[in-house]
Tab-separated table of C-alpha atoms and ligand atoms in Angstrom:
chain	number	residue	atom	x	y	z
A	115	MET	CA	-0.162	0.048	-0.042
A	116	ARG	CA	3.069	2.399	0.196
A	117	LYS	CA	4.719	4.692	-1.892
A	118	SER	CA	8.279	4.525	-2.498
A	119	LEU	CA	10.562	5.306	0.072
A	120	GLY	CA	11.925	8.427	-1.773
A	121	THR	CA	8.597	9.832	-1.608
A	122	VAL	CA	8.332	9.486	1.937
A	123	LEU	CA	11.775	10.625	3.038
A	124	ALA	CA	11.159	13.581	0.865
A	125	ILE	CA	8.495	14.253	3.496
A	126	VAL	CA	10.108	13.685	6.662
A	127	PRO	CA	11.691	17.101	7.055
A	128	VAL	CA	8.066	18.613	7.428
A	129	VAL	CA	7.191	16.079	10.199
A	130	ALA	CA	10.416	17.168	12.185
A	131	ALA	CA	9.173	20.760	11.785
A	132	LEU	CA	5.652	19.920	12.956
A	133	VAL	CA	7.578	18.311	15.992
A	134	VAL	CA	9.678	21.431	17.038
A	135	ALA	CA	7.644	24.150	16.483
A	136	PRO	CA	3.722	22.601	17.116
A	137	ASN	CA	2.351	26.332	17.353
A	138	ALA	CA	-0.342	27.802	14.877
A	139	ALA	CA	1.815	29.818	13.165
A	140	ALA	CA	4.688	27.513	12.562
A	141	SER	CA	2.460	24.663	11.769
A	142	THR	CA	0.637	26.220	8.784
A	143	THR	CA	3.832	27.080	7.325
A	144	ALA	CA	4.713	23.319	7.691
A	145	SER	CA	1.390	22.051	6.116
A	146	THR	CA	2.123	24.202	3.005
A	147	THR	CA	5.214	22.393	2.802
A	148	ALA	CA	4.007	19.264	3.288
A	149	GLY	CA	1.505	19.111	0.638
A	150	THR	CA	-2.563	18.524	0.919
A	151	LEU	CA	-4.515	15.658	2.615
A	152	LYS	CA	-5.107	13.858	-0.452
A	153	ASP	CA	-1.237	13.820	-0.963
A	154	ALA	CA	-0.407	12.686	2.807
A	155	ALA	CA	-2.880	10.125	2.279
A	156	SER	CA	-1.645	8.766	-0.667
A	157	ILE	CA	1.373	7.829	0.824
A	158	SER	CA	-0.143	5.105	2.736
A	159	GLY	CA	-2.279	4.442	-0.224
A	160	ARG	CA	-5.388	5.419	1.338
A	161	LEU	CA	-8.224	8.289	0.063
A	162	PHE	CA	-9.302	11.220	2.210
A	163	GLY	CA	-12.824	12.401	0.996
A	164	ALA	CA	-15.202	15.094	1.652
A	165	ALA	CA	-19.371	14.839	1.825
A	166	VAL	CA	-19.814	17.418	-1.014
A	167	GLY	CA	-23.129	19.798	-2.189
A	168	ALA	CA	-24.039	20.113	-5.617
A	169	ASN	CA	-25.261	23.484	-4.699
A	170	LEU	CA	-21.719	24.530	-3.824
A	171	LEU	CA	-20.074	23.548	-6.901
A	172	GLY	CA	-20.129	26.960	-8.257
A	173	ASP	CA	-18.853	28.541	-5.267
A	174	PRO	CA	-15.028	28.901	-6.370
A	175	ASP	CA	-13.522	29.316	-2.843
A	176	TYR	CA	-15.136	25.990	-1.711
A	177	VAL	CA	-14.170	24.006	-5.019
A	178	THR	CA	-10.426	25.531	-5.187
A	179	THR	CA	-10.252	23.795	-1.533
A	180	LEU	CA	-12.082	20.731	-2.603
A	181	ASN	CA	-10.242	20.061	-5.577
A	182	ARG	CA	-6.774	20.763	-3.967
A	183	GLU	CA	-7.309	18.497	-0.752
A	184	PHE	CA	-9.526	15.739	-1.534
A	185	SER	CA	-9.607	12.841	-3.475
A	186	GLN	CA	-13.038	11.113	-2.616
A	187	LEU	CA	-16.272	12.815	-3.072
A	188	THR	CA	-19.552	11.635	-1.710
A	189	PRO	CA	-22.805	13.396	-2.601
A	190	ASP	CA	-24.076	15.057	0.860
A	191	ASN	CA	-27.752	14.445	-0.238
A	192	GLU	CA	-27.845	13.991	-3.994
A	193	MET	CA	-27.945	10.504	-3.843
A	194	LYS	CA	-30.488	9.743	-1.222
A	195	TRP	CA	-34.082	8.326	-1.956
A	196	ASP	CA	-35.764	11.735	-1.395
A	197	PHE	CA	-34.081	13.256	-3.860
A	198	VAL	CA	-33.349	10.568	-6.601
A	199	GLU	CA	-36.598	8.999	-6.553
A	200	PRO	CA	-39.424	11.309	-5.092
A	201	ASN	CA	-41.801	9.388	-6.558
A	202	ARG	CA	-42.339	5.898	-7.332
A	203	GLY	CA	-40.390	4.971	-10.688
A	204	LEU	CA	-39.716	8.428	-11.418
A	205	PHE	CA	-35.868	9.179	-11.076
A	206	ASN	CA	-33.839	12.489	-11.023
A	207	TYR	CA	-30.453	12.082	-11.434
A	208	ALA	CA	-29.120	15.620	-12.389
A	209	ALA	CA	-27.741	16.746	-8.918
A	210	ALA	CA	-25.595	13.599	-8.908
A	211	ASP	CA	-24.331	13.608	-12.227
A	212	ARG	CA	-23.058	16.585	-11.832
A	213	LEU	CA	-21.173	15.503	-8.282
A	214	VAL	CA	-19.892	12.417	-9.983
A	215	SER	CA	-18.792	14.583	-13.193
A	216	HIS	CA	-17.201	16.791	-11.190
A	217	ALA	CA	-15.265	13.991	-8.894
A	218	GLU	CA	-14.106	12.018	-12.327
A	219	SER	CA	-12.906	15.835	-14.083
A	220	GLN	CA	-10.797	15.917	-10.697
A	221	GLY	CA	-9.423	11.985	-10.583
A	222	MET	CA	-11.509	11.696	-7.237
A	223	THR	CA	-13.007	8.372	-6.104
A	224	VAL	CA	-16.926	8.602	-5.839
A	225	ARG	CA	-18.474	7.090	-2.285
A	226	GLY	CA	-22.274	6.403	-3.068
A	227	HIS	CA	-24.514	7.646	-0.221
A	228	ALA	CA	-27.111	6.227	1.004
A	229	LEU	CA	-29.430	3.189	-0.938
A	230	VAL	CA	-31.354	2.251	1.825
A	231	TRP	CA	-32.028	4.600	4.811
A	232	HIS	CA	-34.572	5.374	7.166
A	233	SER	CA	-34.722	9.214	6.757
A	234	GLN	CA	-34.416	11.572	3.544
A	235	LEU	CA	-36.907	8.435	2.734
A	236	PRO	CA	-40.008	10.059	0.600
A	237	ALA	CA	-43.619	9.764	1.913
A	238	TRP	CA	-44.900	7.165	-0.512
A	239	VAL	CA	-42.069	4.714	0.896
A	240	GLN	CA	-42.372	5.500	4.816
A	241	ASN	CA	-46.458	4.920	4.182
A	242	MET	CA	-46.084	1.713	2.506
A	243	ASN	CA	-47.813	-1.192	4.305
A	244	SER	CA	-47.098	-4.406	2.018
A	245	PRO	CA	-44.110	-6.382	2.561
A	246	SER	CA	-44.093	-7.638	-1.292
A	247	GLN	CA	-44.286	-4.131	-2.518
A	248	LEU	CA	-41.669	-2.687	-0.123
A	249	LEU	CA	-39.342	-5.273	-1.178
A	250	THR	CA	-40.085	-4.689	-4.851
A	251	ALA	CA	-39.875	-1.090	-4.115
A	252	VAL	CA	-36.325	-1.400	-2.487
A	253	ARG	CA	-35.139	-3.732	-5.401
A	254	ASN	CA	-36.278	-1.457	-7.831
A	255	HIS	CA	-34.688	1.625	-6.347
A	256	ILE	CA	-31.324	-0.189	-6.121
A	257	SER	CA	-31.175	-1.843	-9.463
A	258	ASN	CA	-32.284	1.756	-11.006
A	259	VAL	CA	-29.719	4.260	-8.887
A	260	ALA	CA	-26.688	1.429	-8.601
A	261	GLY	CA	-27.279	0.344	-11.695
A	262	HIS	CA	-27.453	4.112	-13.512
A	263	PHE	CA	-23.669	4.582	-11.379
A	264	SER	CA	-22.476	1.248	-11.932
A	265	GLY	CA	-18.743	1.678	-12.816
A	266	ARG	CA	-18.623	5.109	-11.784
A	267	VAL	CA	-18.946	4.926	-8.152
A	268	ALA	CA	-16.610	2.716	-6.506
A	269	TYR	CA	-18.169	2.440	-2.543
A	270	TRP	CA	-21.573	2.468	-1.747
A	271	ASN	CA	-23.203	3.208	1.555
A	272	VAL	CA	-25.880	0.139	0.985
A	273	ALA	CA	-27.968	0.163	4.233
A	274	ASN	CA	-27.113	3.082	6.916
A	275	GLU	CA	-28.114	2.843	10.134
A	276	ALA	CA	-30.036	0.029	10.673
A	277	PHE	CA	-29.577	-0.022	14.370
A	278	ASP	CA	-30.994	1.664	17.089
A	279	ASP	CA	-28.772	4.498	18.898
A	280	THR	CA	-29.892	3.454	22.305
A	281	SER	CA	-27.543	1.169	24.352
A	282	ARG	CA	-30.207	-1.869	23.738
A	283	ALA	CA	-28.495	-2.358	20.011
A	284	ALA	CA	-31.355	-3.575	18.853
A	285	ARG	CA	-32.878	-2.601	14.938
A	286	ARG	CA	-34.033	0.862	14.490
A	287	ASN	CA	-37.793	0.938	13.898
A	288	SER	CA	-38.290	1.791	10.214
A	289	VAL	CA	-40.635	0.575	7.981
A	290	PHE	CA	-38.067	-1.567	6.284
A	291	GLN	CA	-37.680	-3.203	9.663
A	292	ARG	CA	-41.266	-3.512	10.259
A	293	LEU	CA	-42.306	-4.760	7.131
A	294	LEU	CA	-39.313	-6.732	6.034
A	295	GLY	CA	-37.655	-7.790	9.711
A	296	ASP	CA	-33.836	-8.356	10.010
A	297	ALA	CA	-33.188	-9.339	6.353
A	298	TRP	CA	-34.039	-6.058	4.446
A	299	VAL	CA	-30.405	-5.212	4.961
A	300	GLU	CA	-29.160	-8.433	3.279
A	301	GLU	CA	-31.622	-8.000	0.511
A	302	ALA	CA	-30.312	-4.481	-0.015
A	303	PHE	CA	-26.880	-5.734	-0.522
A	304	ARG	CA	-27.764	-8.805	-2.685
A	305	ALA	CA	-29.710	-6.347	-4.950
A	306	THR	CA	-26.930	-3.826	-4.983
A	307	ARG	CA	-24.398	-6.298	-6.157
A	308	ALA	CA	-26.520	-7.617	-8.627
A	309	ALA	CA	-27.165	-4.136	-9.909
A	310	ASP	CA	-23.204	-3.027	-9.821
A	311	PRO	CA	-20.964	-6.052	-9.611
A	312	THR	CA	-17.699	-4.169	-9.400
A	313	ALA	CA	-18.824	-1.098	-6.422
A	314	LYS	CA	-17.065	-2.330	-3.004
A	315	LEU	CA	-20.658	-2.431	-0.735
A	316	CYS	CA	-20.473	-1.130	2.831
A	317	TYR	CA	-22.619	-0.933	5.597
A	318	SER	CA	-22.324	2.605	7.431
A	319	ASP	CA	-23.695	3.784	10.944
A	320	TYR	CA	-22.727	6.153	13.915
A	321	PHE	CA	-21.943	5.441	17.414
A	322	ILE	CA	-20.069	2.406	16.553
A	323	GLU	CA	-16.358	3.589	16.547
A	324	GLY	CA	-15.886	1.858	20.081
A	325	VAL	CA	-16.459	-0.817	21.493
A	326	ASN	CA	-19.928	-0.897	22.939
A	327	PRO	CA	-23.610	-2.927	22.378
A	328	LYS	CA	-24.553	-1.022	19.364
A	329	SER	CA	-20.895	-2.176	17.506
A	330	ASP	CA	-21.172	-5.495	18.908
A	331	ALA	CA	-24.486	-5.953	17.044
A	332	VAL	CA	-23.250	-4.403	14.030
A	333	TYR	CA	-19.900	-6.798	14.390
A	334	ALA	CA	-22.387	-9.760	14.503
A	335	MET	CA	-24.354	-8.767	11.555
A	336	VAL	CA	-21.193	-8.327	9.483
A	337	LYS	CA	-20.000	-11.887	11.189
A	338	ASP	CA	-22.776	-13.489	9.829
A	339	PHE	CA	-22.826	-11.970	6.492
A	340	LYS	CA	-19.384	-12.857	5.899
A	341	SER	CA	-20.264	-16.697	6.959
A	342	ARG	CA	-23.323	-16.817	4.883
A	343	GLY	CA	-21.796	-15.020	2.142
A	344	VAL	CA	-23.824	-12.030	1.846
A	345	PRO	CA	-21.704	-9.856	-0.190
A	346	ILE	CA	-20.478	-7.089	1.972
A	347	ASP	CA	-16.819	-5.414	1.238
A	348	CYS	CA	-16.732	-2.670	3.999
A	349	VAL	CA	-18.082	-1.289	7.037
A	350	GLY	CA	-18.543	2.713	7.404
A	351	PHE	CA	-17.963	4.199	10.705
A	352	GLN	CA	-19.584	7.665	10.543
A	353	ALA	CA	-17.210	9.122	13.471
A	354	HIS	CA	-19.288	12.064	14.481
A	355	LEU	CA	-17.466	12.764	17.101
A	356	THR	CA	-16.604	15.263	19.894
A	357	SER	CA	-13.402	16.717	21.167
A	358	GLY	CA	-11.982	15.063	24.321
A	359	ALA	CA	-14.267	11.819	23.909
A	360	VAL	CA	-12.740	9.933	21.096
A	361	PRO	CA	-13.083	6.393	22.266
A	362	ALA	CA	-10.160	5.125	23.375
A	363	ASP	CA	-10.520	1.768	21.795
A	364	MET	CA	-11.691	3.111	18.422
A	365	ARG	CA	-8.008	1.242	17.059
A	366	ALA	CA	-8.848	-2.248	18.470
A	367	ASN	CA	-12.655	-1.850	17.431
A	368	LEU	CA	-11.855	-0.825	13.782
A	369	GLN	CA	-8.984	-4.040	13.800
A	370	ARG	CA	-11.777	-6.426	15.321
A	371	PHE	CA	-13.924	-5.635	12.219
A	372	ALA	CA	-10.995	-5.660	9.814
A	373	ASP	CA	-10.231	-8.782	11.133
A	374	LEU	CA	-13.729	-10.371	9.696
A	375	ASP	CA	-12.014	-9.930	6.367
A	376	VAL	CA	-13.785	-6.166	5.610
A	377	ASP	CA	-11.901	-2.863	4.720
A	378	VAL	CA	-13.072	-0.305	7.407
A	379	HIS	CA	-13.669	3.643	6.486
A	380	LEU	CA	-14.396	6.540	8.367
A	381	THR	CA	-17.799	7.922	6.371
A	382	GLU	CA	-18.898	11.046	7.860
A	383	LEU	CA	-15.694	11.886	9.928
A	384	ASP	CA	-16.372	15.646	12.002
A	385	ILE	CA	-15.240	16.421	15.647
A	386	ALA	CA	-17.144	19.279	17.526
A	387	GLY	CA	-14.570	21.565	19.217
A	388	SER	CA	-11.477	24.247	18.279
A	389	GLY	CA	-8.277	24.954	18.718
A	390	ALA	CA	-5.662	22.158	20.286
A	391	ALA	CA	-8.274	19.994	22.028
A	392	GLN	CA	-9.863	19.510	18.332
A	393	ALA	CA	-6.439	18.981	16.719
A	394	ASP	CA	-5.542	16.415	19.403
A	395	SER	CA	-8.805	14.511	18.949
A	396	TYR	CA	-8.650	14.516	15.155
A	397	ALA	CA	-4.948	13.117	15.705
A	398	GLN	CA	-6.630	10.577	18.035
A	399	ALA	CA	-9.207	9.477	15.134
A	400	VAL	CA	-6.897	9.732	12.104
A	401	ARG	CA	-4.401	7.651	13.878
A	402	ALA	CA	-6.709	4.837	15.242
A	403	CYS	CA	-7.110	4.423	11.037
A	404	VAL	CA	-3.922	4.629	10.000
A	405	GLU	CA	-2.621	2.186	12.523
A	406	VAL	CA	-5.303	-0.553	10.699
A	407	SER	CA	-3.674	-1.538	7.352
A	408	ARG	CA	-7.404	-2.266	6.240
A	409	CYS	CA	-8.795	1.108	7.576
A	410	THR	CA	-8.197	2.625	3.620
A	411	VAL	CA	-10.623	5.335	3.471
A	412	ILE	CA	-11.280	8.770	5.592
A	413	THR	CA	-14.181	10.762	4.700
A	414	LEU	CA	-14.905	13.774	6.278
A	415	SER	CA	-18.958	15.066	6.712
A	416	GLY	CA	-17.755	18.473	4.856
A	417	VAL	CA	-15.188	20.736	3.680
A	418	THR	CA	-15.650	23.724	5.548
A	419	ASP	CA	-17.129	24.828	8.945
A	420	LYS	CA	-19.249	27.361	6.914
A	421	PHE	CA	-21.720	24.598	5.257
A	422	SER	CA	-21.502	22.028	7.960
A	423	TRP	CA	-24.503	20.044	9.320
A	424	ARG	CA	-22.907	20.829	12.671
A	425	VAL	CA	-22.070	24.593	11.921
A	426	SER	CA	-22.202	25.771	15.601
A	427	GLN	CA	-19.532	23.248	16.769
A	428	THR	CA	-16.824	24.231	14.019
A	429	PRO	CA	-16.275	20.340	13.423
A	430	LEU	CA	-14.097	20.491	10.289
A	431	LEU	CA	-10.766	21.146	9.164
A	432	PHE	CA	-11.101	24.300	7.284
A	433	ASP	CA	-12.996	27.254	8.868
A	434	ARG	CA	-15.702	29.013	7.679
A	435	TYR	CA	-12.894	31.590	5.458
A	436	TYR	CA	-11.136	28.346	4.125
A	437	ASN	CA	-8.234	28.718	6.374
A	438	LYS	CA	-6.853	25.577	7.790
A	439	LYS	CA	-7.565	24.958	11.331
A	440	LEU	CA	-4.930	23.459	13.829
A	441	ALA	CA	-6.800	20.111	13.507
A	442	TYR	CA	-5.697	19.960	9.660
A	443	ASP	CA	-2.262	20.390	10.320
A	444	SER	CA	-2.582	17.393	12.993
A	445	VAL	CA	-4.280	15.647	10.562
A	446	LEU	CA	-1.745	15.767	7.693
A	447	SER	CA	1.129	14.918	10.386
A	448	VAL	CA	-0.736	11.577	11.283
A	449	LEU	CA	-0.905	10.903	7.555
A	450	ILE	CA	2.165	11.635	6.681
A	451	GLU	CA	3.750	9.569	9.740
A	452	GLY	CA	1.053	7.235	7.920
B	697	LIG	O1	-25.045	16.148	5.769
B	697	LIG	C1	-26.009	15.896	5.370
B	697	LIG	C2	-26.867	17.575	5.635
B	697	LIG	O2	-26.648	18.176	4.491
B	697	LIG	C3	-28.314	17.070	5.692
B	697	LIG	O3	-29.261	18.575	5.810
B	697	LIG	C4	-28.506	15.993	7.034
B	697	LIG	C5	-30.056	15.808	7.160
B	697	LIG	O4	-30.202	14.889	7.799
B	697	LIG	O5	-28.060	15.227	6.681
B	697	LIG	C6	-26.861	15.301	6.627
B	697	LIG	O6	-26.140	13.954	6.943
B	697	LIG	C7	-26.156	12.671	7.247
B	697	LIG	C8	-25.877	11.556	6.656
B	697	LIG	O7	-26.301	11.709	5.271
B	697	LIG	C9	-25.733	10.382	7.489
B	697	LIG	N1	-25.560	10.291	8.967
B	697	LIG	C10	-25.976	11.681	9.779
B	697	LIG	C11	-26.089	13.094	8.808
B	697	LIG	C12	-26.784	13.731	9.472
B	697	LIG	O8	-27.608	13.967	9.769
């Protein structure tokens, strides 16, 4: 997975600069010398991505930062069910196509998000009450959407947030769960594999970064899928975190999933906070990934605090003026260390 030793050695002096001068002014200079997030991640063969809104592609500051720093693009909302199939059987791909074309023009891979999710789901699906009609709708949705993007999407978040966010670790109460039971998740994976045989298929969820009853439940599901040949390739850990509260066992948890023979990805990383505390927590979360060889993708929930879904918590690596934050430098140095 590594680049040549020459590439690595060329960057070593920058790491040294970060170590001897860990203050804001010096680290900004150092990070400029070190390159970009995507280049630093590529040293160990990883991708560094962001969720992107199609409406922001006309904003020059946004696009400059996106193109310079990121090697993977996840449509923020434009591939969700309510966006692509708001009415049964009528598909709208215009905004998602714009994002995919932009990614391709910049050599970025695309992560599709998300085929089956209880949220941002149109009323016509939420209100269904026939299991067979719902299963048909799920299969038709996946075959159209994954089929439309076949060959252009490297990773799909196939099923998102199937588990409850309480400590009970039960399945979430959704129309899919009520009508189809636990089997809806594997139905979605099988349908996606049929529609796009080359994309890597991921299950993604939040509050599963550390070992806890919810991550135990996801672990059991993935283990069961692998044992029965259900096509799953990766697990996405959304990683909506808070400064000072990154789980201490995050690396161990990622490793136990990787040991099931799946890749592990951070799919929506953001960390509420600011300054050195935020930078330290980012370093901890990114280090948990880079210490696991099968943790191959880190994707942020956005590019800049300005457009973050947690805007008041300033959780990203660029501030609202596109300045690199302290957390940017800490992430860069952890990626370079590999
Ligand atoms: O980033 C998304 C934001 O633009 C939307 O307004 C929001 C609506 O819920 O969804 C955000 O992203 C979600 C992601 O797709 C799945 N995990 C939870 C995120 C926050 O809801």
